[in-house]
Coordinates of C-alpha atoms (C1' of nucleotides) in Angstrom, one line a residue:
Chain A
M1 CA 147.3 66.0 59.6
S2 CA 150.7 66.3 58.2
F3 CA 151.6 68.8 55.5
A4 CA 154.3 71.4 55.2
W5 CA 154.3 74.6 57.2
S6 CA 156.7 77.4 56.8
D7 CA 159.1 78.0 59.7
W8 CA 157.8 80.2 62.5
Q9 CA 158.7 83.8 62.0
P10 CA 158.7 86.7 64.4
L11 CA 155.9 89.3 64.3
A12 CA 156.6 92.7 65.7
L13 CA 153.3 94.2 67.0
K14 CA 153.3 97.5 68.8
P15 CA 152.3 96.9 71.5
V16 CA 152.5 93.1 71.9
P17 CA 149.0 91.9 73.0
N18 CA 148.7 89.5 75.9
A19 CA 146.7 86.3 75.5
A20 CA 143.4 87.7 76.5
T21 CA 143.8 90.7 74.2
L22 CA 144.9 88.5 71.3
A23 CA 141.8 86.4 71.7
E24 CA 139.7 89.5 71.7
I25 CA 141.4 90.7 68.5
L26 CA 141.0 87.5 66.6
D27 CA 137.9 86.0 68.2
G28 CA 136.0 89.0 69.6
G29 CA 133.6 89.8 66.8
Q30 CA 135.8 91.7 64.3
T31 CA 136.2 88.6 62.2
F32 CA 134.9 85.0 62.4
R33 CA 137.6 82.8 60.8
W34 CA 140.1 82.3 63.7
H35 CA 140.1 79.0 65.7
R36 CA 142.2 78.1 68.6
Q37 CA 144.3 75.0 68.0
P38 CA 145.0 72.3 70.7
D39 CA 148.5 73.7 71.1
G40 CA 147.2 77.2 71.9
A41 CA 148.0 78.7 68.5
W42 CA 145.4 80.6 66.6
R43 CA 144.6 79.4 63.0
G44 CA 142.9 81.9 60.7
A45 CA 142.3 82.9 57.2
W46 CA 141.3 85.9 55.1
A47 CA 141.2 86.5 51.3
D48 CA 143.5 83.8 49.9
R49 CA 145.7 83.6 53.0
A50 CA 145.9 81.3 55.9
V51 CA 148.2 81.5 58.9
E52 CA 148.8 80.4 62.5
L53 CA 149.7 82.8 65.2
K54 CA 151.1 82.0 68.6
A55 CA 152.7 83.6 71.6
S56 CA 156.4 83.0 71.9
G57 CA 158.5 84.4 74.7
D58 CA 157.5 88.0 75.0
G59 CA 156.3 88.3 71.4
L60 CA 154.3 86.6 68.7
R61 CA 155.3 84.2 65.9
W62 CA 153.5 83.2 62.7
R63 CA 153.7 80.5 60.1
T64 CA 151.7 79.6 57.0
P65 CA 151.2 76.5 54.8
A66 CA 154.4 76.3 52.8
A67 CA 152.5 76.6 49.5
L68 CA 151.3 80.0 50.5
A69 CA 154.5 81.3 52.1
P70 CA 155.7 83.5 49.3
L71 CA 152.4 85.4 49.3
T72 CA 151.6 85.8 52.9
D73 CA 154.1 88.1 54.6
P74 CA 153.1 91.6 53.4
S75 CA 149.4 90.6 53.4
L76 CA 149.7 89.5 57.1
H77 CA 151.3 92.8 58.0
D78 CA 148.5 94.7 56.3
Y79 CA 145.8 92.5 57.8
L80 CA 147.1 93.0 61.3
A81 CA 147.9 96.7 60.8
V82 CA 151.4 95.9 62.0
D83 CA 152.8 99.4 61.0
T84 CA 150.3 101.1 63.3
D85 CA 151.2 101.7 67.0
W86 CA 147.8 101.1 68.5
A87 CA 148.9 102.1 72.0
E88 CA 149.7 105.5 70.6
L89 CA 146.4 105.7 68.9
A90 CA 144.5 104.7 72.0
D91 CA 146.3 107.3 73.9
T92 CA 144.6 110.0 71.8
L93 CA 141.2 108.8 72.9
P94 CA 139.5 111.0 75.6
W95 CA 140.3 108.6 78.5
R96 CA 141.7 111.3 80.7
S97 CA 138.2 112.8 81.1
D98 CA 136.3 109.5 80.8
T99 CA 137.0 107.1 83.7
H100 CA 135.0 104.3 82.2
L101 CA 136.9 104.4 78.9
A102 CA 140.2 104.5 80.9
R103 CA 139.1 101.3 82.7
C104 CA 138.3 99.6 79.3
L105 CA 141.7 100.6 77.9
A106 CA 143.5 99.2 80.9
A107 CA 141.6 95.9 80.6
F108 CA 142.7 95.1 77.1
P109 CA 146.1 96.7 76.5
G110 CA 147.2 96.3 72.9
L111 CA 143.8 95.9 71.4
R112 CA 143.8 96.6 67.7
L113 CA 141.5 96.7 64.7
L114 CA 142.1 94.4 61.8
R115 CA 142.2 95.6 58.2
Q116 CA 140.0 93.0 56.5
P117 CA 139.0 92.7 52.9
F118 CA 135.9 94.8 52.3
G119 CA 133.9 92.2 50.6
E120 CA 134.3 89.4 53.1
T121 CA 133.7 91.8 56.0
L122 CA 130.3 92.6 54.3
L123 CA 129.6 88.9 54.0
H124 CA 130.4 88.2 57.6
F125 CA 128.3 90.9 59.0
L126 CA 125.3 90.0 56.8
C127 CA 125.6 86.7 58.7
S128 CA 125.7 88.4 62.1
A129 CA 122.1 89.5 62.6
T130 CA 120.9 88.2 66.0
K131 CA 123.6 85.5 66.1
Q132 CA 126.4 84.9 68.5
I133 CA 130.0 84.7 67.5
V134 CA 130.1 80.9 67.7
Q135 CA 127.2 80.6 65.3
I136 CA 128.6 83.2 62.9
K137 CA 131.8 81.3 62.8
Q138 CA 129.9 78.2 62.0
M139 CA 128.1 79.9 59.0
S140 CA 131.5 81.2 57.8
S141 CA 133.1 77.8 58.0
L142 CA 130.3 76.2 56.0
L143 CA 130.3 78.9 53.4
A144 CA 134.1 78.5 52.9
A145 CA 134.0 74.7 53.0
R146 CA 131.1 74.3 50.6
H147 CA 131.4 77.3 48.3
G148 CA 134.9 78.7 48.6
A149 CA 137.9 77.7 46.5
R150 CA 140.5 75.6 48.3
L151 CA 143.7 77.5 49.1
V152 CA 146.1 74.6 49.7
S153 CA 146.0 71.5 47.6
L154 CA 148.2 68.8 49.0
P155 CA 147.4 65.1 48.9
T156 CA 147.9 64.7 52.6
L157 CA 145.6 67.6 53.5
D158 CA 142.2 66.4 54.7
S159 CA 139.8 69.1 53.4
Q160 CA 137.1 67.9 55.8
L161 CA 139.3 69.0 58.7
S162 CA 140.4 72.2 57.1
T163 CA 137.8 74.7 56.3
D164 CA 140.4 77.2 57.3
F165 CA 142.2 76.4 54.1
H166 CA 139.3 77.4 51.9
R167 CA 138.7 81.0 51.0
L168 CA 135.2 82.4 51.5
P169 CA 133.2 82.5 48.3
T170 CA 133.6 85.8 46.4
W171 CA 130.5 87.9 45.7
A172 CA 130.6 86.9 42.1
E173 CA 130.5 83.2 43.2
L174 CA 127.7 83.9 45.7
A175 CA 125.6 85.4 43.0
E176 CA 125.5 82.0 41.3
I177 CA 124.3 80.1 44.4
P178 CA 120.6 79.7 44.8
E179 CA 119.1 81.0 48.0
A180 CA 118.0 77.5 49.0
E181 CA 121.5 76.3 48.8
L182 CA 122.8 79.1 50.9
R183 CA 120.2 78.2 53.6
R184 CA 122.0 74.9 54.0
C185 CA 124.9 76.9 55.5
L186 CA 122.7 77.6 58.5
L187 CA 122.1 81.2 57.4
G188 CA 118.3 81.2 58.0
F189 CA 116.6 84.4 56.8
R190 CA 120.1 85.9 56.2
A191 CA 120.4 83.7 53.1
R192 CA 117.9 86.0 51.3
Y193 CA 119.9 89.1 52.2
I194 CA 123.1 87.5 51.0
H195 CA 121.5 86.3 47.8
Q196 CA 119.9 89.6 47.0
T197 CA 123.1 91.5 47.8
A198 CA 125.1 89.2 45.6
R199 CA 122.7 89.7 42.7
F200 CA 122.8 93.5 43.2
L201 CA 126.6 93.5 43.3
A202 CA 126.7 91.3 40.1
A203 CA 124.5 93.9 38.4
H204 CA 126.6 96.8 39.6
P205 CA 130.3 96.1 38.8
G206 CA 132.7 98.3 40.8
W207 CA 130.0 99.3 43.3
L208 CA 131.7 97.6 46.2
E209 CA 135.2 99.0 45.4
S210 CA 134.0 102.5 44.9
T211 CA 131.9 102.4 48.1
A212 CA 135.0 101.5 50.1
T213 CA 136.8 104.7 49.0
L214 CA 133.9 107.2 49.6
P215 CA 133.9 109.5 52.6
Y216 CA 132.4 107.9 55.7
A217 CA 128.9 109.3 55.6
E218 CA 128.5 108.6 51.9
A219 CA 129.9 105.1 52.1
R220 CA 127.6 104.3 55.1
A221 CA 124.5 105.6 53.2
R222 CA 125.4 103.5 50.2
L223 CA 126.0 100.3 52.2
C224 CA 122.5 100.8 53.8
E225 CA 121.0 100.5 50.3
L226 CA 121.9 96.8 50.3
P227 CA 119.2 94.4 51.5
G228 CA 120.0 93.3 55.1
V229 CA 122.4 96.2 55.7
G230 CA 121.4 98.8 58.3
G231 CA 123.4 101.3 60.2
K232 CA 125.0 98.8 62.6
I233 CA 126.2 96.4 59.9
A234 CA 127.4 99.3 57.7
D235 CA 129.4 100.6 60.5
C236 CA 131.0 97.2 61.2
V237 CA 131.9 96.8 57.5
L238 CA 133.5 100.3 57.4
L239 CA 135.3 99.9 60.7
F240 CA 136.7 96.4 60.2
G241 CA 136.9 96.3 56.4
A242 CA 137.7 99.8 55.3
G243 CA 139.7 101.4 58.1
R244 CA 137.1 104.0 58.8
L245 CA 137.9 104.4 62.5
E246 CA 135.2 107.1 63.0
A247 CA 132.5 104.5 62.5
F248 CA 130.8 103.6 65.8
P249 CA 128.7 100.5 65.5
V250 CA 125.9 100.3 68.0
D251 CA 124.6 96.8 68.8
V252 CA 122.7 95.7 71.9
W253 CA 125.9 95.5 74.0
I254 CA 127.0 99.0 73.2
L255 CA 123.4 100.2 73.6
K256 CA 123.4 98.7 77.1
T257 CA 126.8 100.0 78.1
M258 CA 126.1 103.5 76.8
A259 CA 122.9 103.6 78.8
A260 CA 124.5 102.3 82.0
R261 CA 127.8 104.1 81.8
Y262 CA 127.0 107.3 79.9
G263 CA 123.4 107.9 81.0
L264 CA 121.8 107.4 77.6
H265 CA 118.8 105.5 78.8
G266 CA 116.2 105.0 76.2
W267 CA 118.2 106.5 73.4
P268 CA 117.7 104.9 70.0
P269 CA 120.7 103.3 68.3
A270 CA 121.1 106.0 65.7
Q271 CA 121.4 108.7 68.3
V272 CA 123.8 106.6 70.4
A273 CA 126.0 106.2 67.3
Q274 CA 126.0 110.0 66.8
F275 CA 126.8 110.6 70.4
G276 CA 129.7 108.1 70.2
R277 CA 131.2 109.7 67.1
V278 CA 131.1 113.1 68.8
H279 CA 132.2 112.0 72.3
F280 CA 135.0 109.7 71.3
G281 CA 136.1 111.6 68.2
P282 CA 137.9 110.5 65.0
L283 CA 138.8 107.1 66.6
A284 CA 135.4 106.4 67.9
G285 CA 135.5 102.9 66.4
L286 CA 138.5 102.0 68.5
A287 CA 136.8 103.3 71.6
Q288 CA 133.8 101.2 70.7
Q289 CA 136.0 98.1 70.4
Y290 CA 137.3 98.6 73.9
L291 CA 133.9 99.3 75.4
F292 CA 132.5 96.2 73.6
A293 CA 135.3 93.9 74.8
F294 CA 134.9 95.2 78.4
E295 CA 131.1 94.8 78.4
R296 CA 131.1 91.4 76.8
R297 CA 133.6 89.9 79.2
R298 CA 131.3 90.6 82.1
Chain B
dG1 C1' 109.3 72.6 75.0
dC2 C1' 110.8 77.5 74.7
dA3 C1' 113.4 81.7 75.1
dC4 C1' 117.1 83.9 73.1
dA5 C1' 120.7 85.5 70.0
dG6 C1' 126.3 91.5 68.3
dG7 C1' 119.7 93.4 63.1
dT8 C1' 116.8 94.8 59.4
dA9 C1' 112.6 95.9 56.9
dG10 C1' 107.9 96.6 56.6
dA11 C1' 103.6 97.5 58.8
dT12 C1' 101.1 99.8 62.2
dT13 C1' 100.2 103.3 65.4
Chain C
dA1 C1' 108.8 109.5 64.0
dA2 C1' 108.3 106.0 67.4
dT3 C1' 107.0 101.2 68.3
dC4 C1' 105.9 96.4 67.1
dT5 C1' 106.9 92.1 64.5
dA6 C1' 108.3 88.7 61.4
dC7 C1' 112.3 86.6 59.7
dC8 C1' 115.4 81.2 60.5
dT9 C1' 117.4 78.0 63.4
dG10 C1' 121.1 76.2 66.7
dT11 C1' 121.9 76.2 71.4
dG12 C1' 121.1 76.0 76.4

DNA sequence: GCACAGGTAGATT
DNA sequence: AATCTACCTGTG
């Protein structure tokens, strides 16, 4: 594959994540469009952007297909929340009185939350029900390759190899795709949820955009009106796609770790979520990401 | 062949 | 309100 990349450019993250933490950020369940390349770089995409990231000396560098270069810089900084010092934020979590949290923080220094586009975060997490990361990534790749507009059009670019360089279909585009066609992207019963959600959004212009700006509790309640969206998925969409750091998604991993480490045996997910928001405070979602990374690595 | 996977919704106690 | 169960299908 030979087409033009921009030059590698420095990326100043505070703090600089190590290799394990970077993998956790890009491939740990916040998003599903990053793939490790043979040379160790991470290739990923969001909205109409595509980049590669790699460790370089004591920092990180990034590049993008030359055709996208003029557009990508500020967008990348926003996506990675570069202007936020995540070590400083993590320091405000109650780790001084919570030894398990302290251990999780130490295990993934430099962990950060991405600022993803709201709509594609919703799409990804509608795909996520009872699926592992590898499989969600496969669904995402197929949706992009088959139904998303191509980002880079160069004669030397083999589109078969480069689903990374398609964007995900927009909700307006998804609304026009028959459910049976969606099923061919390995979505299973999730195809119906995505189809129905797409039809709902098509019938309610502005609904998604206004939901993203509502206070947390109202936004969560509205998202739960969508078919296939319950509390867990709503919290993921708000945490990873709307910067609502107080959202505390409770999946089976968190349920397990909150039972084992915090004594919440037998608690239902909704109560664990409430406990998490109270115990960990306004940045509960960041705490959740540390707990999740730590538990999943075991 | 069969259990299982980062949930949700609808039915049944 | 708490507890089942079906929903799809690739993977091990």
